[in-house]
Each structure stands twice: as C-alpha cells, then as structure tokens.
Coordinates of C-alpha atoms and ligand atoms in Angstrom, one line a residue:
X1 CA 45.2 64.9 -18.2
X2 CA 44.5 68.1 -16.8
X3 CA 46.7 70.9 -15.3
X4 CA 47.1 70.1 -11.3
X5 CA 49.5 73.0 -10.5
X6 CA 49.5 76.2 -12.4
X7 CA 52.9 77.1 -11.4
X8 CA 55.7 74.6 -10.3
X9 CA 59.0 75.7 -9.0
X10 CA 61.9 73.2 -8.9
X11 CA 64.6 73.9 -6.5
X12 CA 67.9 71.9 -7.5
X13 CA 68.0 70.8 -10.9
X14 CA 69.8 67.2 -10.9
X15 CA 68.4 63.8 -11.5
X16 CA 65.5 63.9 -9.4
X17 CA 64.3 67.4 -10.7
X18 CA 64.9 67.1 -14.3
X19 CA 63.1 63.7 -14.3
X20 CA 60.2 65.1 -12.4
X21 CA 60.2 67.7 -15.0
X22 CA 59.9 65.7 -18.0
X23 CA 57.3 63.3 -16.3
X24 CA 55.1 66.3 -15.6
X25 CA 55.6 67.4 -19.4
X26 CA 54.7 63.8 -20.6
X27 CA 51.7 63.8 -18.1
X28 CA 50.7 67.4 -18.9
X29 CA 49.8 68.2 -15.0
X30 CA 51.8 71.5 -14.8
X31 CA 51.1 74.8 -16.1
X32 CA 54.6 76.9 -16.2
X33 CA 57.4 75.3 -14.4
X34 CA 60.1 77.2 -13.2
X35 CA 63.5 76.1 -11.9
X36 CA 66.6 77.0 -9.9
X37 CA 70.1 75.5 -9.2
X38 CA 73.2 76.9 -7.4
X39 CA 75.8 77.4 -10.2
X40 CA 75.5 79.2 -13.6
X41 CA 76.8 76.0 -15.2
X42 CA 73.8 74.0 -14.2
X43 CA 71.6 76.9 -14.8
X44 CA 73.2 77.2 -18.4
X45 CA 72.8 73.7 -19.1
X46 CA 68.9 73.6 -18.1
X47 CA 68.5 76.6 -20.7
X48 CA 70.5 74.7 -23.3
X49 CA 68.6 71.6 -23.1
X50 CA 65.1 72.9 -22.4
X51 CA 64.9 71.8 -18.7
X52 CA 61.8 73.9 -17.2
X53 CA 59.8 76.8 -19.2
X54 CA 61.8 79.3 -17.3
X55 CA 65.1 79.5 -15.5
X56 CA 65.5 82.0 -12.6
X57 CA 68.8 83.2 -10.9
X58 CA 67.6 83.1 -7.5
X59 CA 65.7 80.1 -5.6
X60 CA 63.3 83.0 -4.3
X61 CA 62.4 84.4 -8.0
X62 CA 61.7 80.8 -9.0
X63 CA 59.4 80.1 -6.0
X64 CA 57.5 83.6 -6.2
X65 CA 53.8 82.9 -6.9
X66 CA 54.3 79.2 -7.4
X67 CA 51.5 76.8 -6.3
X68 CA 53.7 73.7 -5.6
X69 CA 57.3 74.4 -4.6
X70 CA 59.8 71.1 -4.6
X71 CA 62.9 71.1 -3.0
X72 CA 65.4 68.6 -5.0
X73 CA 68.6 69.4 -3.5
X74 CA 71.0 67.6 -1.0
X75 CA 69.8 67.1 2.2
X76 CA 72.6 69.3 3.7
X77 CA 71.5 72.2 1.9
X78 CA 67.6 72.0 2.6
X79 CA 67.8 74.3 5.5
X80 CA 69.4 77.3 3.6
X81 CA 67.0 76.9 0.5
X82 CA 63.8 76.6 2.7
X83 CA 65.2 79.9 4.7
X84 CA 65.8 81.6 1.3
X85 CA 62.5 81.1 0.1
X86 CA 60.3 81.7 3.1
X87 CA 59.3 85.3 2.6
X88 CA 58.2 84.6 -1.2
X89 CA 55.9 81.7 -0.5
X90 CA 52.5 82.6 -1.3
X91 CA 49.5 81.3 1.0
X92 CA 47.8 77.9 0.1
X93 CA 51.3 76.9 -1.6
X94 CA 52.2 73.2 -1.2
X95 CA 56.1 72.8 -0.4
X96 CA 57.3 69.5 -0.5
X97 CA 60.8 67.9 -1.1
X98 CA 62.4 64.7 -2.5
X99 CA 65.1 64.0 0.4
X100 CA 66.2 60.4 1.1
X101 CA 66.1 61.4 4.8
X102 CA 62.5 62.5 6.3
X103 CA 63.1 63.3 9.9
X104 CA 66.3 65.7 9.4
X105 CA 64.5 67.4 6.6
X106 CA 61.3 68.2 8.5
X107 CA 63.5 69.6 11.2
X108 CA 65.3 71.6 8.6
X109 CA 62.6 72.9 6.4
X110 CA 59.6 72.9 9.1
X111 CA 60.7 76.3 11.3
X112 CA 60.8 78.3 7.8
X113 CA 57.3 77.4 6.7
X114 CA 55.0 80.5 7.0
X115 CA 51.6 80.1 8.2
X116 CA 49.1 79.3 5.7
X117 CA 51.5 77.2 3.4
X118 CA 51.3 73.4 3.3
X119 CA 54.4 71.3 4.0
X120 CA 54.1 67.7 2.8
X121 CA 57.5 65.9 2.8
X122 CA 58.2 63.2 0.2
X123 CA 60.8 60.7 -1.1
X124 CA 60.5 59.3 -4.6
X125 CA 62.2 55.8 -4.2
X126 CA 63.6 55.8 -7.7
X127 CA 67.0 56.7 -9.0
X128 CA 70.3 55.7 -10.8
X129 CA 73.9 56.4 -10.0
X130 CA 73.9 59.2 -12.5
X131 CA 73.4 63.1 -11.2
X132 CA 73.0 66.7 -12.7
X133 CA 70.5 68.2 -15.0
X134 CA 71.4 66.0 -18.0
X135 CA 70.6 62.8 -16.4
X136 CA 66.7 62.8 -16.0
X137 CA 64.0 60.9 -18.0
X138 CA 60.4 60.8 -17.7
X139 CA 60.2 57.2 -16.9
X140 CA 62.1 57.2 -13.8
X141 CA 59.1 56.9 -11.4
X142 CA 57.2 54.6 -13.5
X143 CA 55.8 51.7 -11.1
X144 CA 58.5 53.0 -8.4
X145 CA 57.2 53.9 -4.8
X146 CA 57.0 57.6 -3.5
X147 CA 56.3 58.0 0.0
X148 CA 55.0 61.0 2.1
X149 CA 55.5 61.5 5.4
X150 CA 52.6 64.4 5.9
X151 CA 52.6 64.2 9.8
X152 CA 49.4 66.1 10.2
X153 CA 49.6 68.4 7.2
X154 CA 46.8 69.8 5.4
X155 CA 44.6 66.5 4.0
X156 CA 43.5 68.3 0.7
X157 CA 47.1 69.4 0.0
X158 CA 48.2 65.8 0.7
X159 CA 45.6 64.1 -1.5
X160 CA 46.7 66.5 -4.0
X161 CA 50.2 65.8 -4.1
X162 CA 49.5 62.0 -3.8
X163 CA 47.7 62.4 -7.3
X164 CA 50.3 64.4 -8.4
X165 CA 52.6 61.5 -8.0
X166 CA 50.4 59.1 -9.3
X167 CA 50.3 61.0 -12.4
X168 CA 54.3 61.2 -12.7
X169 CA 53.9 57.3 -12.8
X170 CA 54.2 56.3 -9.0
X171 CA 52.6 54.5 -6.7
X172 CA 52.3 56.4 -3.4
X173 CA 52.3 55.4 0.3
X174 CA 52.2 57.3 3.7
X175 CA 54.4 56.8 6.8
X176 CA 55.6 58.3 9.6
X177 CA 59.1 59.8 9.1
X178 CA 61.1 57.9 11.5
X179 CA 59.8 54.6 10.3
X180 CA 60.5 55.7 6.7
X181 CA 64.2 56.5 7.8
X182 CA 64.4 52.9 9.6
X183 CA 63.1 51.3 6.2
X184 CA 65.4 53.1 4.0
X185 CA 68.3 52.3 6.4
X186 CA 67.3 48.5 5.4
X187 CA 66.6 49.1 1.8
X188 CA 69.0 51.6 0.5
X189 CA 71.4 53.4 3.3
X190 CA 72.8 50.4 4.3
X191 CA 73.5 48.5 1.1
X192 CA 75.2 51.5 -0.2
X193 CA 77.4 51.8 2.6
X194 CA 78.3 48.2 2.2
X195 CA 78.6 48.6 -1.7
X196 CA 81.1 51.8 -0.9
X197 CA 83.2 49.5 1.4
X198 CA 83.3 46.6 -0.9
X199 CA 84.5 48.6 -3.9
X200 CA 87.1 50.5 -1.3
X201 CA 88.4 47.0 -0.1
X202 CA 89.1 45.9 -3.8
X203 CA 90.9 49.2 -4.4
X204 CA 93.0 48.9 -1.5
X205 CA 94.0 45.2 -2.2
X206 CA 97.5 45.5 -3.8
X207 CA 97.5 41.7 -4.4
X208 CA 94.9 42.0 -7.0
X209 CA 95.9 44.1 -9.7
X210 CA 93.3 46.9 -11.1
X211 CA 93.2 45.4 -14.2
X212 CA 92.1 41.9 -12.7
X213 CA 89.4 43.6 -10.8
X214 CA 88.0 45.3 -14.1
X215 CA 88.4 42.2 -16.2
X216 CA 86.6 39.9 -13.7
X217 CA 84.0 42.4 -12.5
X218 CA 81.0 40.5 -14.1
X219 CA 81.7 38.0 -11.3
X220 CA 79.7 40.3 -9.0
X221 CA 81.9 43.0 -8.2
X222 CA 80.7 45.3 -10.8
X223 CA 77.0 45.4 -9.2
X224 CA 78.8 46.9 -6.4
X225 CA 80.6 49.5 -8.3
X226 CA 77.2 50.7 -10.0
X227 CA 75.8 51.7 -6.1
X228 CA 79.1 52.8 -5.1
X229 CA 79.3 55.4 -8.0
X230 CA 76.3 57.3 -6.7
X231 CA 76.8 61.2 -5.9
X232 CA 79.2 61.8 -3.0
X233 CA 77.5 64.4 -1.8
X234 CA 74.2 63.4 -1.7
X235 CA 75.3 60.0 0.5
X236 CA 77.6 61.7 2.6
X237 CA 74.5 64.1 3.7
X238 CA 72.2 60.6 4.0
X239 CA 74.5 59.2 6.6
X240 CA 75.1 62.3 8.6
X241 CA 71.4 62.9 8.7
X242 CA 70.1 59.3 8.9
X243 CA 72.6 58.3 11.7
X244 CA 70.7 56.4 14.4
X245 CA 68.8 54.3 12.0
X246 CA 71.8 53.4 9.7
X247 CA 74.1 52.3 12.6
X248 CA 71.4 50.2 14.2
X249 CA 71.2 48.3 10.8
X250 CA 74.9 48.4 10.5
X251 CA 75.1 46.9 14.1
X252 CA 72.8 44.0 12.9
X253 CA 74.7 43.7 10.0
X254 CA 78.1 43.1 11.2
X255 CA 76.5 40.4 13.8
X256 CA 75.3 38.6 10.8
X257 CA 78.8 39.0 8.8
X258 CA 80.6 37.7 11.7
X259 CA 78.1 34.5 12.1
X260 CA 78.8 33.9 8.7
X261 CA 82.7 34.0 9.0
X262 CA 82.4 31.9 11.8
X263 CA 80.4 29.5 10.0
X264 CA 83.1 29.7 7.0
X265 CA 85.8 29.0 9.5
X266 CA 84.4 26.0 11.2
X267 CA 83.0 24.4 7.7
X268 CA 79.6 25.0 8.5
X269 CA 77.7 24.4 5.2
X270 CA 74.4 23.9 6.6
X271 CA 74.4 27.3 8.3
X272 CA 75.7 28.8 4.9
X273 CA 73.2 26.8 2.9
X274 CA 70.2 27.9 5.0
X275 CA 71.3 31.1 5.3
X276 CA 71.6 31.7 1.4
X277 CA 68.0 29.9 0.3
X278 CA 66.3 32.4 2.9
X279 CA 68.0 35.3 1.0
X280 CA 67.5 33.7 -2.4
X281 CA 63.4 33.9 -1.5
X282 CA 63.9 37.9 -1.1
X283 CA 64.7 38.0 -4.3
X284 CA 61.7 36.2 -5.8
X285 CA 59.3 38.7 -3.7
X286 CA 61.0 41.6 -5.1
X287 CA 60.2 40.3 -8.8
X288 CA 56.8 39.3 -7.8
X289 CA 56.2 42.6 -6.6
X290 CA 57.2 44.2 -10.2
X291 CA 60.0 46.2 -8.5
X292 CA 63.0 44.1 -10.9
X293 CA 63.1 42.0 -13.7
X294 CA 63.2 38.3 -13.8
X295 CA 65.6 38.0 -16.8
X296 CA 68.8 36.5 -16.2
X297 CA 71.6 39.1 -15.0
X298 CA 69.2 42.0 -14.8
X299 CA 68.3 41.1 -18.5
X300 CA 71.7 42.7 -19.5
X301 CA 73.2 41.2 -22.6
X302 CA 75.5 38.6 -22.2
X303 CA 78.4 40.1 -24.4
X304 CA 78.4 43.8 -23.3
Ligands
LIG633 P1 72.1 66.0 -8.2 O1 71.7 65.3 -9.4 O2 73.3 65.9 -7.6 O3 71.5 67.4 -8.1 C1 71.6 68.2 -7.1 C2 70.9 69.6 -7.6 O4 71.1 70.3 -6.3 C3 71.8 70.4 -8.1 O5 71.2 71.2 -9.4 C4 72.6 71.3 -7.7 O6 73.2 72.5 -8.3 C5 71.7 71.5 -6.5 N1 72.1 72.1 -5.3 C6 72.8 71.8 -4.6 N2 73.1 72.8 -3.4 C7 72.2 73.6 -3.6 C8 72.0 75.0 -3.0 N3 72.6 75.0 -1.9 N4 71.2 75.6 -3.4 C9 70.7 75.5 -4.7 N5 70.9 74.5 -5.5 C10 71.5 73.7 -4.9 O7 70.9 65.1 -6.9 P2 69.7 64.2 -7.1 O8 70.2 62.9 -7.4 O9 68.6 65.1 -7.9 O10 69.2 64.3 -5.8 C11 68.5 65.4 -5.1 C12 67.7 65.2 -3.7 O11 66.7 64.0 -4.2 C13 68.5 64.6 -2.5 O12 68.1 65.1 -1.5 C14 68.6 63.2 -2.6 O13 68.4 62.6 -1.3 C15 67.3 62.5 -3.2 N6 67.0 61.5 -3.8 C16 67.9 61.1 -4.8 C17 67.8 59.8 -5.5 C18 68.8 59.4 -6.0 O14 68.8 58.2 -6.5 N7 70.0 60.0 -6.5 C19 66.7 59.3 -5.2 C20 65.7 59.7 -4.2 C21 65.6 60.8 -3.6 P3 74.4 72.6 -9.0 O15 74.5 71.4 -10.1 O16 74.4 73.8 -9.5 O17 75.5 72.0 -7.9

C-alpha cells in the first residue's frame, strides 16, 4: 500500500486513536504519525508502548504541518481542541473527527476551520467498552462501517478520506449529519442508556443480593453489563449532544415498553409472541450482513 498522507496527527490517544494508529501501520498508508493527549500519564504510556511515531506536548505542535488531523477526543472537548489548533493548520490539510454525534461536532469544530482547510466529519461505528491508549488494536475497524457527513466539503478531500478509512478495513457510507444522529440514537445511544438503566436497577434491588446478580449473570444480565461498562465521559457527552434524537427514540421505547407491560398483565401471549418473532428476525438480518457471528452465545466458550 502507498502512503496516502505524509503527516497524520491524532489528537486524543484513547481506544479509537490507538486503533487507528495500529491500523495505519498495518496498512502502511501514513508517513509520520504524531499524537497528543491531555494528560502527562497518557502521553507517557503512548511513548512507552510506541503509540505514534512522535508524541507532542501540545495539540498545536502535533498538528503543525500535518496533512490529516483526526480529532479523537470526547465530544465535549472538540470545541476547545479545534480552537487550539486552528492557527497552525496548513492550507490543503484535512481535519476530520471520530465523534459519535455529528451535528454537535460540526457546530463546535466548523467555526474554527480556516479558509483553505477541509473539514470532513466522520464516525467509525466500531468500539469496545475499553478506553485509553492501551486498549486499541489494528483490527477494530475491519468490516465495520465508517460514516462520513461531508455536508458540501471538498469532493477530493472527501474521496481521499473515504479511501483512507477503506484502507483501515472499514466500509464507508455518506450521510446527512442529522440523519446520522437519528440512526445512531436507535442503534447505539438508546441501547446504551437502556443497558445503563438495567444495570442500575439490578444494583438498586436489595432483594437480590450482589452475589446472585453476578453468579447468575449469564442469563442475560452480563450482556447489559458489557455495554454499561463503557466510558462515562464519552457517554455523558453523547447524551448531552444528541438530545433530540435520543429523546425521540426513548419516547417510542417507553410506549412499546408500556404495551408489553400491559400484555404481560393481561396475559396476552399472542402479543408477546408476535413481538418476539418480529425482533428475532432483526438478529438474523445483522448476521446476514456480517455484523455479528451466528455462533451460539456470540461464540463464547460455554465454560468461561
Ligand atoms: P478514550 O479511550 O476515553 O480516549 C479519549 C482521549 O481523549 C484520551 O486520550 C484523553 O486524554 C483525550 N482527551 C480528553 N479530553 C481532552 C482534551 N480536552 N484535550 C486533549 N485530549 C483530550 O475515548 P475513545 O473511546 O477513543 O473516544 C474518542 C472519541 O471517539 C469520542 O468522541 C467518541 O464519541 C468517539 N467514538 C468512540 C467509540 C467507542 O466505542 N469508544 C466508537 C466510535 C467513536 P487523557 O487520557 O489524557 O485523559
């Protein structure tokens, strides 16, 4: 593979940035990769494990002379980071981000992008419940989707960024930012909120002891706990910044939940059976699309 960007700057060095770095190395598509994270501790870890070719002590230093700048910080930090790097961005450079919400990031970052610099927002739909500089791995984006929301950005800059994500292993789609936020409210944000709630409910329920919750967790609860272990800062920012779409989906969720609650109270087995038959077919569609394994129990060893 040939080098696509001579200089890439990663701002924020957590799960997504570290995975991008290892995937870039695997693909051989970047010249020098610089990196910056807020804390001394994260920068020290990055130097220790060889994450990035050069770790800088400010975001501006990392972005100086870069051809591609990737903002990999929590959504609430995008505004301050974009403001800090604005004056060092070189003409023709591409700025992108990996934020899980798009409209709020466009509003926060867009005003700081100087004339002659291209801003092409993005969101790789890939992640785990881990965070930090040690959590990344080169395969994270393989066969996952990355959504770009270019909104009139330069066509060549967008096409090149698309090829870059494909080289990292992703499939790429383009979408309007508001539509992205609604789709993600359904597929990611609301499911996370529901998982957080279920784990919180179990934690509050004193009639079931903690040891019972842990011991019998394989009955379904543990799959909620994986999602509910996700980074608190990242997810706080997601809900604060995708308010409308999340509230709309939550409203619909609550209505459906009440309907199921009524069916249970009234002994309406037909309603429950029809509902569960419909939802089961969605799982089949996900497997057919190659987005999960069809092995029983997600392919986990039955004896953990
Ligand atoms: P992460 O592992 O928690 O890492 C966040 C990084 O941002 C850390 O290196 C942190 O530095 C740095 N940071 C935080 N505030 C900063 C600031 N003000 N200035 C400079 N650096 C700052 O997070 P992540 O999971 O990679 O998520 C990063 C972005 O990717 C978020 O916008 C998130 O919405 C998006 N995303 C996440 C996932 C996922 O599943 N995790 C999936 C897709 C997209 P310190 O370590 O020094 O605090």
